[in-house]
Coordinates of C-alpha atoms and ligand atoms in Angstrom, one line a residue:
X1382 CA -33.5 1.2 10.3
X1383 CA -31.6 -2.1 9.3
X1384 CA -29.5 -3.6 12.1
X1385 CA -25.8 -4.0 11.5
X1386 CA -26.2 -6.9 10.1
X1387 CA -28.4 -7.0 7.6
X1388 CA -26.1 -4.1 6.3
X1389 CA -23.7 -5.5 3.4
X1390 CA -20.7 -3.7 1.9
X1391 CA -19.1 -4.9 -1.2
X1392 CA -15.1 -3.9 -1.3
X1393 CA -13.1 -3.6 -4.8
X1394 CA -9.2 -3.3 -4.5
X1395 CA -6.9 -2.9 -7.1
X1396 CA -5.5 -6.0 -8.2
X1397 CA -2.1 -5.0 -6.4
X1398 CA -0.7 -6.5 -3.1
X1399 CA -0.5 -2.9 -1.5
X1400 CA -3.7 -2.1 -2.0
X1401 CA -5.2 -5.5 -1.7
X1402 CA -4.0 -6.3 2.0
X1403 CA -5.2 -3.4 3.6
X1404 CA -8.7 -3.4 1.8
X1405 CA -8.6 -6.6 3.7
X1406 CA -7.7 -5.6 6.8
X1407 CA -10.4 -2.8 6.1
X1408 CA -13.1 -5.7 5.5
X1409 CA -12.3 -7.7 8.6
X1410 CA -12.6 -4.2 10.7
X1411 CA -15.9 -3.5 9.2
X1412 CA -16.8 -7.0 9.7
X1413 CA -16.0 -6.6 13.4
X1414 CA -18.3 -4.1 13.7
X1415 CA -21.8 -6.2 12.4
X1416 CA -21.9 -5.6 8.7
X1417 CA -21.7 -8.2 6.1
X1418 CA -18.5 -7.6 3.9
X1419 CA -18.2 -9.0 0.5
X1420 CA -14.2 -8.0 -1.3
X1421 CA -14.6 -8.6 -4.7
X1422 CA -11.2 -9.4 -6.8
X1423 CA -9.7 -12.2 -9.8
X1424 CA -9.3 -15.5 -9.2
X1425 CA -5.1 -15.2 -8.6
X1426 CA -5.6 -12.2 -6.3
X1427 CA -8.7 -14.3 -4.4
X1428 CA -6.2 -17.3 -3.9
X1429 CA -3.6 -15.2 -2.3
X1430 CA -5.7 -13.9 0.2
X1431 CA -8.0 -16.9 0.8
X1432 CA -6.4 -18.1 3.8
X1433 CA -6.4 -14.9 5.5
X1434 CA -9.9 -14.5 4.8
X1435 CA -11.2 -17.6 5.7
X1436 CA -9.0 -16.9 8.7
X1437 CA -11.4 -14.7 9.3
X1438 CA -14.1 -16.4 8.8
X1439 CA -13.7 -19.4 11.0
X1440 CA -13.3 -16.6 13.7
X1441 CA -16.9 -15.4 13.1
X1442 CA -15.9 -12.8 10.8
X1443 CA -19.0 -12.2 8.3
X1444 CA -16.8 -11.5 5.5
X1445 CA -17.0 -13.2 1.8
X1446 CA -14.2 -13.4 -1.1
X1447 CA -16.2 -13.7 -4.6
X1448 CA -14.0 -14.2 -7.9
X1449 CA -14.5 -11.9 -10.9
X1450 CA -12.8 -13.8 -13.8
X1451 CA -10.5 -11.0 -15.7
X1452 CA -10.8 -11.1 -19.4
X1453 CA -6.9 -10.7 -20.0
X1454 CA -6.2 -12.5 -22.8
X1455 CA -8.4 -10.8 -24.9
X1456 CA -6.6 -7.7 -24.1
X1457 CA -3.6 -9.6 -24.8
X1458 CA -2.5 -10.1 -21.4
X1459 CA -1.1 -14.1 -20.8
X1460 CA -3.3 -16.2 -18.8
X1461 CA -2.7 -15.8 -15.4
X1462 CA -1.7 -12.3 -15.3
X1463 CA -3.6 -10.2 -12.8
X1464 CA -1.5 -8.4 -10.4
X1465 CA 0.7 -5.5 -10.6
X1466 CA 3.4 -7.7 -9.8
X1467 CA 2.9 -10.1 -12.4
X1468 CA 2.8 -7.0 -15.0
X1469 CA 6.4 -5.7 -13.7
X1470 CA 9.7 -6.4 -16.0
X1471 CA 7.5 -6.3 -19.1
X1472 CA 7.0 -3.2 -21.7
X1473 CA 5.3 -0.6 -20.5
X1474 CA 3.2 -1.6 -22.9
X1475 CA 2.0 -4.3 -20.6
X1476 CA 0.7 -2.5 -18.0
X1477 CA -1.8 -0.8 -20.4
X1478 CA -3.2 -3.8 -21.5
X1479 CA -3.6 -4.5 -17.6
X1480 CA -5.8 -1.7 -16.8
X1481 CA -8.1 -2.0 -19.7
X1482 CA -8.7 -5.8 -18.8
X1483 CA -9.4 -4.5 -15.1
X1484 CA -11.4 -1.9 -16.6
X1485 CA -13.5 -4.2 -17.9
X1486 CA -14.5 -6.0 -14.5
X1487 CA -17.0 -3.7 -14.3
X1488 CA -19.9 -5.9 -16.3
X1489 CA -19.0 -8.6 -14.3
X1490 CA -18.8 -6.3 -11.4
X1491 CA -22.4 -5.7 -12.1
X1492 CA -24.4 -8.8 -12.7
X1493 CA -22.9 -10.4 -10.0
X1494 CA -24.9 -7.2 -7.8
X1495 CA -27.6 -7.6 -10.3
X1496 CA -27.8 -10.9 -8.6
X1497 CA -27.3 -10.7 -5.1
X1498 CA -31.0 -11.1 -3.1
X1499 CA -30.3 -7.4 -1.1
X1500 CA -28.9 -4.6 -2.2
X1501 CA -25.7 -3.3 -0.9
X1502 CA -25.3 -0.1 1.4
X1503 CA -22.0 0.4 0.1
X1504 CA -19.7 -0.3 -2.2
X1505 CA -15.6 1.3 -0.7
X1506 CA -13.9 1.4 -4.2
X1507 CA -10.4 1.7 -4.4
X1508 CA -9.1 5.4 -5.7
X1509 CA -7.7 2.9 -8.9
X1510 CA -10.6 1.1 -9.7
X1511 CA -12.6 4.3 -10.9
X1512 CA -14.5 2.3 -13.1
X1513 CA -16.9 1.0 -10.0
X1514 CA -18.0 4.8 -10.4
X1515 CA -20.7 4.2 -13.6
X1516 CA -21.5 0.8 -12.0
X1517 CA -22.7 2.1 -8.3
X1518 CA -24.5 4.5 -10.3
X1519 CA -26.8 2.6 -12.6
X1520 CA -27.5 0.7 -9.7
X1521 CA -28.1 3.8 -6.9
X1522 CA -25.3 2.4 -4.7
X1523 CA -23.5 4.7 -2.2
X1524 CA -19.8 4.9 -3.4
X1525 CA -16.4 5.8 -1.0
X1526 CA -13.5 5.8 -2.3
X1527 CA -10.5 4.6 -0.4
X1528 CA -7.1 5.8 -0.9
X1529 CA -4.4 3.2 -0.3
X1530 CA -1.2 6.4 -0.2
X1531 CA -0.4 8.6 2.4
X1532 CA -2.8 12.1 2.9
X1533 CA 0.6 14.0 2.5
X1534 CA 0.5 12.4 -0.8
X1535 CA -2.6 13.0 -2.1
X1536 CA -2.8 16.9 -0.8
X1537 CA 0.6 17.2 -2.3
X1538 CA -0.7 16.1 -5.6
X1539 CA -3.5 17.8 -5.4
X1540 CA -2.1 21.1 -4.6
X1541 CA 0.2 20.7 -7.8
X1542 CA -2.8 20.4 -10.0
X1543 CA -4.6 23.1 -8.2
X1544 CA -1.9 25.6 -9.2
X1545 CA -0.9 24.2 -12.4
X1546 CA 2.2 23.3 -11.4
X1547 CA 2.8 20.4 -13.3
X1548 CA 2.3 22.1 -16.6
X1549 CA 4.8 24.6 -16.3
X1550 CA 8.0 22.6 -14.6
X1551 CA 10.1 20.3 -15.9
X1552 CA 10.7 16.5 -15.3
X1553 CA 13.8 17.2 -12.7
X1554 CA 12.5 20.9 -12.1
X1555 CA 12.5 20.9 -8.2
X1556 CA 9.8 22.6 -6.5
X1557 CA 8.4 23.7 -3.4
X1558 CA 5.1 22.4 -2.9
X1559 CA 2.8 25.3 -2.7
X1560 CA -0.8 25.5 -0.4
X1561 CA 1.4 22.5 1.8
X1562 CA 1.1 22.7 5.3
X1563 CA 4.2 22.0 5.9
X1564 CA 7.8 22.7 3.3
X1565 CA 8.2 19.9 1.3
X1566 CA 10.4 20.2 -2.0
X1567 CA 10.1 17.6 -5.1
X1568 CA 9.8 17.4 -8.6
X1569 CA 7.0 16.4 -11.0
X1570 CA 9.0 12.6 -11.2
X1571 CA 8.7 12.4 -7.4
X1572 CA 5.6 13.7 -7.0
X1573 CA 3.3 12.3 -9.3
X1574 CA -0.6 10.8 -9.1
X1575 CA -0.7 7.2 -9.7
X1576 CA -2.4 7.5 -13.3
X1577 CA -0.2 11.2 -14.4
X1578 CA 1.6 9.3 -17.1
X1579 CA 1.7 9.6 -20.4
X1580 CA -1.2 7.3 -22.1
X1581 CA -3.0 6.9 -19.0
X1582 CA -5.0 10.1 -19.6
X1583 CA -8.2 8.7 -19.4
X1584 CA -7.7 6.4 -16.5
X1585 CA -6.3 9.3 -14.5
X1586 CA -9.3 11.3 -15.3
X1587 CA -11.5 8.7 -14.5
X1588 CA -10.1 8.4 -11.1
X1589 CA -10.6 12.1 -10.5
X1590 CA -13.9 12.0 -11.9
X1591 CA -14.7 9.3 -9.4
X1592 CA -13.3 11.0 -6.4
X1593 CA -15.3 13.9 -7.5
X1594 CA -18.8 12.1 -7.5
X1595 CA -17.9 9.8 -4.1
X1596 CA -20.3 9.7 -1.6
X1597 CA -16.9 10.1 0.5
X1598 CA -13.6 9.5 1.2
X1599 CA -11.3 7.0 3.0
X1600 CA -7.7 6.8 4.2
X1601 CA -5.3 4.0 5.7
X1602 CA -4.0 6.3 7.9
X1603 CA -4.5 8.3 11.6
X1604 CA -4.9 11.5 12.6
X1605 CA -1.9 11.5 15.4
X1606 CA 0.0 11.5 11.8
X1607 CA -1.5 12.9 9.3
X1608 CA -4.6 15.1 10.8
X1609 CA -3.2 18.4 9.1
X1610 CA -2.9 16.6 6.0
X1611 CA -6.4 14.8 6.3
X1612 CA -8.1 17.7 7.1
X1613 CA -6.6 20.1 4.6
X1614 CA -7.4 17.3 1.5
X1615 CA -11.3 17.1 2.8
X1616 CA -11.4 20.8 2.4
X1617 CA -10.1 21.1 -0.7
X1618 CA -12.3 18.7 -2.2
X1619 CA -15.6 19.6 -0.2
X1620 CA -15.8 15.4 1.1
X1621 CA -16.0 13.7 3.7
X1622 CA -13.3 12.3 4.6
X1623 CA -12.7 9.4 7.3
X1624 CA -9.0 7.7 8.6
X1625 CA -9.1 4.5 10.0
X1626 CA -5.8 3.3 10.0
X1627 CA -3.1 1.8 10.3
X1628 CA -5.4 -0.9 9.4
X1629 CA -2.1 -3.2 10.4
X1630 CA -2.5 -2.1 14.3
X1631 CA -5.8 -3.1 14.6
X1632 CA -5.7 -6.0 17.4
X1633 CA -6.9 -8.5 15.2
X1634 CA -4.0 -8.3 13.3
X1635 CA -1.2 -7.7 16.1
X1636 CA -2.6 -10.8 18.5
X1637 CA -3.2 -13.2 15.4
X1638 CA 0.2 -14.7 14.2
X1639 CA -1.0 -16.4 11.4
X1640 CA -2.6 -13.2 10.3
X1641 CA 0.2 -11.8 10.5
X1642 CA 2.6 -14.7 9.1
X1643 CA 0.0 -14.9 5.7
X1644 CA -0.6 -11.2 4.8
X1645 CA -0.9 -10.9 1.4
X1646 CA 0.1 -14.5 0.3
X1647 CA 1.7 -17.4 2.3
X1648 CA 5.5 -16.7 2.9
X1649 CA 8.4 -18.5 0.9
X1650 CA 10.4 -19.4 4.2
X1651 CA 9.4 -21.2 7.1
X1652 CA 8.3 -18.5 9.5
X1653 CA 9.3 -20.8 12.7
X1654 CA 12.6 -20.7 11.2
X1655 CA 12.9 -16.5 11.3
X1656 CA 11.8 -16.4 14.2
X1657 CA 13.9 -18.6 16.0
X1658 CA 16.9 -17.0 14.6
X1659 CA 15.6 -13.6 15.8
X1660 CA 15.3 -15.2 18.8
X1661 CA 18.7 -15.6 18.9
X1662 CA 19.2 -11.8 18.3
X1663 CA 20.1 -8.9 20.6
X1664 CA 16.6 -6.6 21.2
X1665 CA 17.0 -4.0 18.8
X1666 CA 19.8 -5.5 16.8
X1667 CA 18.7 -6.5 13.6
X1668 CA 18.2 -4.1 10.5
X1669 CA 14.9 -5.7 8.4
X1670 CA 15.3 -5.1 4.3
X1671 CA 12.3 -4.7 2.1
X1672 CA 11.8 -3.4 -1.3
X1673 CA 7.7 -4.3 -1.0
X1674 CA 5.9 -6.0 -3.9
X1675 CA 6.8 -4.6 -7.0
X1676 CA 10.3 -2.6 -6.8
X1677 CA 13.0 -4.8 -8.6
X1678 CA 16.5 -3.0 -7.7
X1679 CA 18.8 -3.0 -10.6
X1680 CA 21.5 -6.5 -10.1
X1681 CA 24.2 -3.4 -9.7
X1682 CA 22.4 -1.3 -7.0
X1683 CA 21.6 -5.3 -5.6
X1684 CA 25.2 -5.3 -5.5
X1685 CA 26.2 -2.0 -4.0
X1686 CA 23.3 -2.8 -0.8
X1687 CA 24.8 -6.2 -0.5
X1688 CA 28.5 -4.9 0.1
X1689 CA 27.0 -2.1 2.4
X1690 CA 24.9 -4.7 4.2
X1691 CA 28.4 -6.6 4.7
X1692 CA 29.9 -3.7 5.9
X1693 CA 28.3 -2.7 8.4
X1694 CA 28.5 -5.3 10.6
X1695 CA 25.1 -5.9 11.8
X1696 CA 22.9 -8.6 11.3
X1697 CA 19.8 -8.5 8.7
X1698 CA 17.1 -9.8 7.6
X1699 CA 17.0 -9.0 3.8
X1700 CA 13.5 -10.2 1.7
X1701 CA 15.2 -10.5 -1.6
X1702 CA 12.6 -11.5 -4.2
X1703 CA 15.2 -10.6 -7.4
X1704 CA 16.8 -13.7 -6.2
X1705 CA 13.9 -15.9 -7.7
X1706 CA 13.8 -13.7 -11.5
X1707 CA 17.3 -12.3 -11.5
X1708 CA 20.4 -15.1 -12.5
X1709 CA 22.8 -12.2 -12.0
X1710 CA 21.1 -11.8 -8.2
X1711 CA 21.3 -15.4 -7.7
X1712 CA 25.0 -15.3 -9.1
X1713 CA 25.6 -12.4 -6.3
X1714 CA 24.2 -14.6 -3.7
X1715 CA 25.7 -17.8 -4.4
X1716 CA 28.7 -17.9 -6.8
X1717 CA 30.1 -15.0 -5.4
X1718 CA 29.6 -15.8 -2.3
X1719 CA 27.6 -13.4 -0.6
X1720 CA 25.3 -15.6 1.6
X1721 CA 28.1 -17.9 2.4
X1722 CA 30.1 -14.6 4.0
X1723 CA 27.2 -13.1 6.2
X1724 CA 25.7 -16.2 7.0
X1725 CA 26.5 -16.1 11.1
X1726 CA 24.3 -13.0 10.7
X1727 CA 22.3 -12.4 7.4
X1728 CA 19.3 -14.6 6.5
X1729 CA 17.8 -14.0 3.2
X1730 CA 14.3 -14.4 2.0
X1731 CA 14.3 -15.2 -1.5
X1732 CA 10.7 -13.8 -2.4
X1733 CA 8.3 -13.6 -0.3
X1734 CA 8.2 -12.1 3.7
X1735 CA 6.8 -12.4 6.7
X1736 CA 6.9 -9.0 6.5
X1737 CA 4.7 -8.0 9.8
X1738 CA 5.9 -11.1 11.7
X1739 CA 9.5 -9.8 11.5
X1740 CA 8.9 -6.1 12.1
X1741 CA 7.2 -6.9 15.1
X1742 CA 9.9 -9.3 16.5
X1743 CA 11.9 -7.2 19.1
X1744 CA 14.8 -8.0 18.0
X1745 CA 14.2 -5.8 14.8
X1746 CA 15.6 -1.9 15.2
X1747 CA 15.4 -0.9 11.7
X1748 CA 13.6 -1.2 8.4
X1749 CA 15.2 -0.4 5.2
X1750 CA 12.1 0.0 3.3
X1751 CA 11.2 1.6 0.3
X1752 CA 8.5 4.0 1.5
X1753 CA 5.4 2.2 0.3
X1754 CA 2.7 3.4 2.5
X1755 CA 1.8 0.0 3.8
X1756 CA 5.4 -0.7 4.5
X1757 CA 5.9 2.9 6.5
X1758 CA 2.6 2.3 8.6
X1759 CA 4.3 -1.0 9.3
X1760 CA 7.2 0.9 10.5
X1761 CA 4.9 3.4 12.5
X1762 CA 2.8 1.4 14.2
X1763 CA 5.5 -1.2 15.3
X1764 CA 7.6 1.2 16.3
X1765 CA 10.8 0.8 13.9
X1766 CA 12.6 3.5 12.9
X1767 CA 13.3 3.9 8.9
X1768 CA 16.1 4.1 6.4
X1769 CA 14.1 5.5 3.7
X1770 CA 15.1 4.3 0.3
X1771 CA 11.7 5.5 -2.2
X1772 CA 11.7 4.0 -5.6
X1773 CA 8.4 5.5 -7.1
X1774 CA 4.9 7.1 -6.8
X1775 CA 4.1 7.7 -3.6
X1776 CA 7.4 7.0 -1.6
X1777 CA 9.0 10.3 -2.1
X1778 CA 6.4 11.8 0.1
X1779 CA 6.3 8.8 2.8
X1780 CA 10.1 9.8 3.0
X1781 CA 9.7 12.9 3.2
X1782 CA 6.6 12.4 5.6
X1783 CA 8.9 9.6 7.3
X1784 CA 11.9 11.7 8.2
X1785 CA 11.1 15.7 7.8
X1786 CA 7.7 15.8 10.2
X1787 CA 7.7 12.6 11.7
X1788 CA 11.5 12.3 12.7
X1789 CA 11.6 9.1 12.4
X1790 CA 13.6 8.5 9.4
X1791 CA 17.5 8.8 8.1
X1792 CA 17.9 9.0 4.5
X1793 CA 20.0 7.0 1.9
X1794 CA 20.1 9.3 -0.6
X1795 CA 18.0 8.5 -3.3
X1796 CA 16.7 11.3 -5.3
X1797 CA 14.5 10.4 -8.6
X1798 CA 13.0 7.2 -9.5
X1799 CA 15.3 4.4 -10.7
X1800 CA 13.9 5.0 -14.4
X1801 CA 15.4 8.1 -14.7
X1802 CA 18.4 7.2 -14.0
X1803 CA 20.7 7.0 -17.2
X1804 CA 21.3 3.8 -18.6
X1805 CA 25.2 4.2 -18.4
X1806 CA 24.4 4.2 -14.6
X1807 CA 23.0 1.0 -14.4
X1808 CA 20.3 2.0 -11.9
X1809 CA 22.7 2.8 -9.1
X1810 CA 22.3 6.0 -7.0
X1811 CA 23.6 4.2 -3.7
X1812 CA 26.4 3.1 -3.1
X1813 CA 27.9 1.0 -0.6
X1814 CA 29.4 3.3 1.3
X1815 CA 26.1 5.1 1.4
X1816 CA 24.3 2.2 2.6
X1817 CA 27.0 1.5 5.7
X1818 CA 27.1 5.2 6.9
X1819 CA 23.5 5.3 6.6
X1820 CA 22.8 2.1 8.9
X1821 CA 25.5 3.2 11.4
X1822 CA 23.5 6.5 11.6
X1823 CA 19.9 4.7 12.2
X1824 CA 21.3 1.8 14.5
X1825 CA 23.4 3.7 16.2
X1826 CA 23.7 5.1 19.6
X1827 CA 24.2 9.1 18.6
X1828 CA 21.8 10.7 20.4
X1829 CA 19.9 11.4 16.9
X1830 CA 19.4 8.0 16.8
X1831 CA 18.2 7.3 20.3
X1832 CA 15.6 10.5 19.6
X1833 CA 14.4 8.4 16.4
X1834 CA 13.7 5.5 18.4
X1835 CA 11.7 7.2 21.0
X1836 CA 9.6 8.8 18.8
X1837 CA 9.0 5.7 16.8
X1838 CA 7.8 4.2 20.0
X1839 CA 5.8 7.0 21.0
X1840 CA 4.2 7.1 17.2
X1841 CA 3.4 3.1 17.6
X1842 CA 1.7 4.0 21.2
X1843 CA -0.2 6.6 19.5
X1844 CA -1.3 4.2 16.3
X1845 CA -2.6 1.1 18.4
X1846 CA -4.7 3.7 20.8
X1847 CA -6.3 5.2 17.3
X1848 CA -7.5 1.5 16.5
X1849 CA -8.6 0.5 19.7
X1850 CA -12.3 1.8 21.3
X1851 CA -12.4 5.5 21.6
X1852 CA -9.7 5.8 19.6
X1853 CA -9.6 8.4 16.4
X1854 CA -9.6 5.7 13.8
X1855 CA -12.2 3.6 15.5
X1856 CA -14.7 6.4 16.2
X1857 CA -13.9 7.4 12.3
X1858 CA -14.8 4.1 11.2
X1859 CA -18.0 3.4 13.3
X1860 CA -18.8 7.3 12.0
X1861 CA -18.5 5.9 8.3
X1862 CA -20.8 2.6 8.9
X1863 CA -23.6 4.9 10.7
X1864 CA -23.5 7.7 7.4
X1865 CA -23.7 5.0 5.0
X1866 CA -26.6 3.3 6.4
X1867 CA -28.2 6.9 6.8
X1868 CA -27.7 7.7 3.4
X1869 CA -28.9 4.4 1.8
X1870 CA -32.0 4.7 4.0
X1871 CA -32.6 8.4 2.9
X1872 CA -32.2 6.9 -1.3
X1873 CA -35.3 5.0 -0.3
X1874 CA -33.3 1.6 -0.5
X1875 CA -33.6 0.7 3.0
X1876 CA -37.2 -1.1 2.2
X1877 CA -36.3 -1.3 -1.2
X1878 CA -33.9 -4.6 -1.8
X1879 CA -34.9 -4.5 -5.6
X1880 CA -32.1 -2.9 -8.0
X1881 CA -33.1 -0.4 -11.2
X1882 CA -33.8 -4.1 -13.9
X1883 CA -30.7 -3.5 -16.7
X1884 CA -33.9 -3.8 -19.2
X1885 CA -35.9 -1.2 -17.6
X1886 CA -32.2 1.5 -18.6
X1887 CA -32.8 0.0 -22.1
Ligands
UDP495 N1 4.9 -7.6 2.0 C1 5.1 -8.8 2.7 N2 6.2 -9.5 2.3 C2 7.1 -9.2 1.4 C3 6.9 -8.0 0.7 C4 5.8 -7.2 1.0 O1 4.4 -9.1 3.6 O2 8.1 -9.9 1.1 C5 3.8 -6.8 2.3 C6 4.1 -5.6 3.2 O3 4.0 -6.0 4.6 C7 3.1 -4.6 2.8 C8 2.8 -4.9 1.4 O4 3.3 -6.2 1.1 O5 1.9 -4.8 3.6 C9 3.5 -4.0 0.4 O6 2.9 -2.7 0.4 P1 3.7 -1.4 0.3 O7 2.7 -0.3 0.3 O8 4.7 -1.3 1.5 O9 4.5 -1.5 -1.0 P2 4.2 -1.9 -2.5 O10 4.4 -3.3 -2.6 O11 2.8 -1.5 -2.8 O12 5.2 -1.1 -3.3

């Protein structure tokens, strides 16, 4: 049987920040454990997370960052663009030509495993980047897929399809979700699979074609959370099915600052200077504001948080990237004098965070977040208790997940995605007074409140044992290294480094 390390798995992400920093995390925990770990991503996405990596690296890490240049031009993207985050505040349109220029890495994908010396025993493929799926299989690779959402999410999803739910509702139609463990009421705009749109027919079959051919499946999650969910999804589609998560509690990450200060791309403020000033802070004090990597708020529903952020008399931390593509942000901020006002106790980020570095500051006592699942495990495992404020995709169910069956969460009263609200409404569904009632409620010392924090703290407790030796997520993880290089041996390819020739499919 090949030792440890002479196993090598070859990671694909999604060229998105949210899926692309915890498929690194996921490399440097397989890493840790022997195996050789290759993430394969475009040039802008590479250089973003090249520091981490080599981070990791230097410490012994056997981990690797190989380019795969994106054809996007000649799918009519501009030169440059290859991130989700790039593609948002252009035509729909845009994002299209995105995923056909990503669909396309798969030649490239190929030749360069056509042209390593050893075959992989893996290749962990994000649940977006179906198109690995053909790939692996011309060249007899083992495939997982890796979901980067919540399990409530994905069962949820899945139970809709199951009994044809979506076909028979409308947009705004609420619903209970039916086959759910647990009651959970939406609608098909706030529950949605991340390809169920309109002209992304093929790429959401795709997807589901590749889940259904997987040699198995992954999750950023644990089952102190999420077991009922987990186990429940790995039924329904007959898969194994491993969590590993949070991938953010894994000590590597909590005892390395710089880790933590670089995630995803180096910050635009001086990390020193945050955290001096949280320093400065009472324990517990300080409400953190996120809106992740790709949500823009409208510069109305900017306008209505700000004045609630005011309001409320506490101090923040607010990570504002519309400050550095929005003049009517920057207009808020400065002519109208917004930063001047708070600035004894509001610092602003204008773009990116240290997102990790100030959630785990104890100064912090709250996260206004928007619910991405990287963002809520944040939350989770650092013990921060949530005002939920979901914009898209996934979030409705981390709220729900967040606030209904964790009880960790209070709500500020969102209800669809920003896109459907109408125009005349300029994007705004809370409003200032929403904002400062719903801060005073999470920060507060109600005995509600005091009940949120302690189960936060016992939820971050139960996260960082899941990570650690004989914990759920590492025992799931070391499971999933010792199944792969069991079912590579059993193809034959454990004395067999040669892959099928591309002439010899001719
Ligand atoms: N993030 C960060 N700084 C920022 C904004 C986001 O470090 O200013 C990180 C955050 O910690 C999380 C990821 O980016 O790990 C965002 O993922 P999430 O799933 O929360 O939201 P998305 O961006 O995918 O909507």
């Amino acid at each position: 049987m090949a030792t440890s390390s002479e196993l090598h798995f070859v990671l694909v992400p999604l060229a998105a920040q949210g899926h692309i920093i915890p498929m690194v995390d996921v490399a440097r925990l397989i890493a840790a454990c022997g195996p050789r770990v290759t993430i394969v991503t475009t040039p802008v996405n590479a250089a973003r997370n090249r520091a981490t990596v080599d981070g990791a690296r230097t410490a012994g890490l056997p981990l690797d960052l190989v380019e795969l240049p994106l054809s996007g031009p000649r799918h009519g993207l501009p030169e440059g663009m290859e991130a989700v985050d790039q593609v948002i505040g252009h035509e729909p349109a845009m994002y299209i030509k995105f995923l056909s220029a990503i669909w396309d890495l798969a030649g490239p994908l190929e030749e360069y495993i056509r042209a390593l010396p050893r075959r992989p025993v893996c290749l962990v493929a994000d649940a977006s980047s179906p198109w690995t799926a053909p790939v692996c299989a011309r060249l007899g690779i083992p495939r997982l897929v890796m979901h980067f959402p919540s399990a409530y999410f994905q069962l949820a999803v899945h139970c809709l399809t199951a009994h044809g739910v979506h076909d028979r509702v409308d947009e705004m139609e609420p619903f209970e979700v039916p086959g759910f463990p647990v009651r959970a009421v939406g609608c098909k705009a706030t529950v949605r699979g991340f390809f169920q749109y309109p002209g992304l027919e093929k790429e959401h079959q795709d997807a589901l074609d590749a889940e259904a051919t997987a040699d198995g499946l992954l999750f950023n999650t644990f089952r102190g959370i999420e077991g009922t969910f987990l186990d429940a999804y790995a039924a329904a589609l007959g898969k194994t099915t491993w969590a590993v998560g949070p991938t953010c509690a894994s000590s590597s990450m909590v005892d390395d600052a710089d880790s933590k200060a670089g995630r995803g791309k180096p910050a635009d403020v001086d990390t020193g200077h945050i955290v001096s000033w949280l320093d400065a802070r009472q324990q517990a004090s300080v409400l953190y504001v996120s809106f992740g990597s790709i949500t823009q708020l409208t510069a109305k529903q900017l306008a209505e948080l700000a004045r609630g952020l005011e309001a409320s008399g506490r101090p923040f931390v607010w990570a504002i990237k519309e400050a550095k593509t929005d003049a009517a942000v920057r207009a808020l901020l400065d002519d109208e004098g917004f930063e001047a006002r708070v600035k004894d106790r509001g610092l602003l980020v204008r773009g990116w965070a240290p997102q990790v570095t100030i959630l785990s500051h104890p100064a912090v006592g709250g996260f206004l977040t928007h619910c991405g699942w990287n963002g809520t495990l944040e939350a989770l495992s650092l013990g921060v208790p949530a005002l939920t404020w979901p914009t898209i995709a996934d979030q409705f169910c981390s709220e729900m997940l967040l606030v209904d069956v964790l009880g960790v969460g209070v709500r500020s009263g969102v209800k669809i995605p920003a896109m459907y609200v109408p125009k005349e409404g300029e994007g705004v569904q809370v409003t200032s007074g929403d904002v400062e009632k719903a801060i005073a409620e999470l920060m507060g010392d109600e005995p509600e409140a005091a009940a949120r924090r302690t189960k936060a703290k016992e939820i971050a407790a139960e996260a960082r044992a899941a990570m650690v030796e004989g914990g759920s997520s590492h025992s799931d993880l070391t499971d999933l290294i010792s199944y792969v290089s069991e079912l590579s041996r059993k193809r034959g390819h454990e004395n067999s480094t040669a892959l099928p020739s591309a002439a010899a499919e001719l």
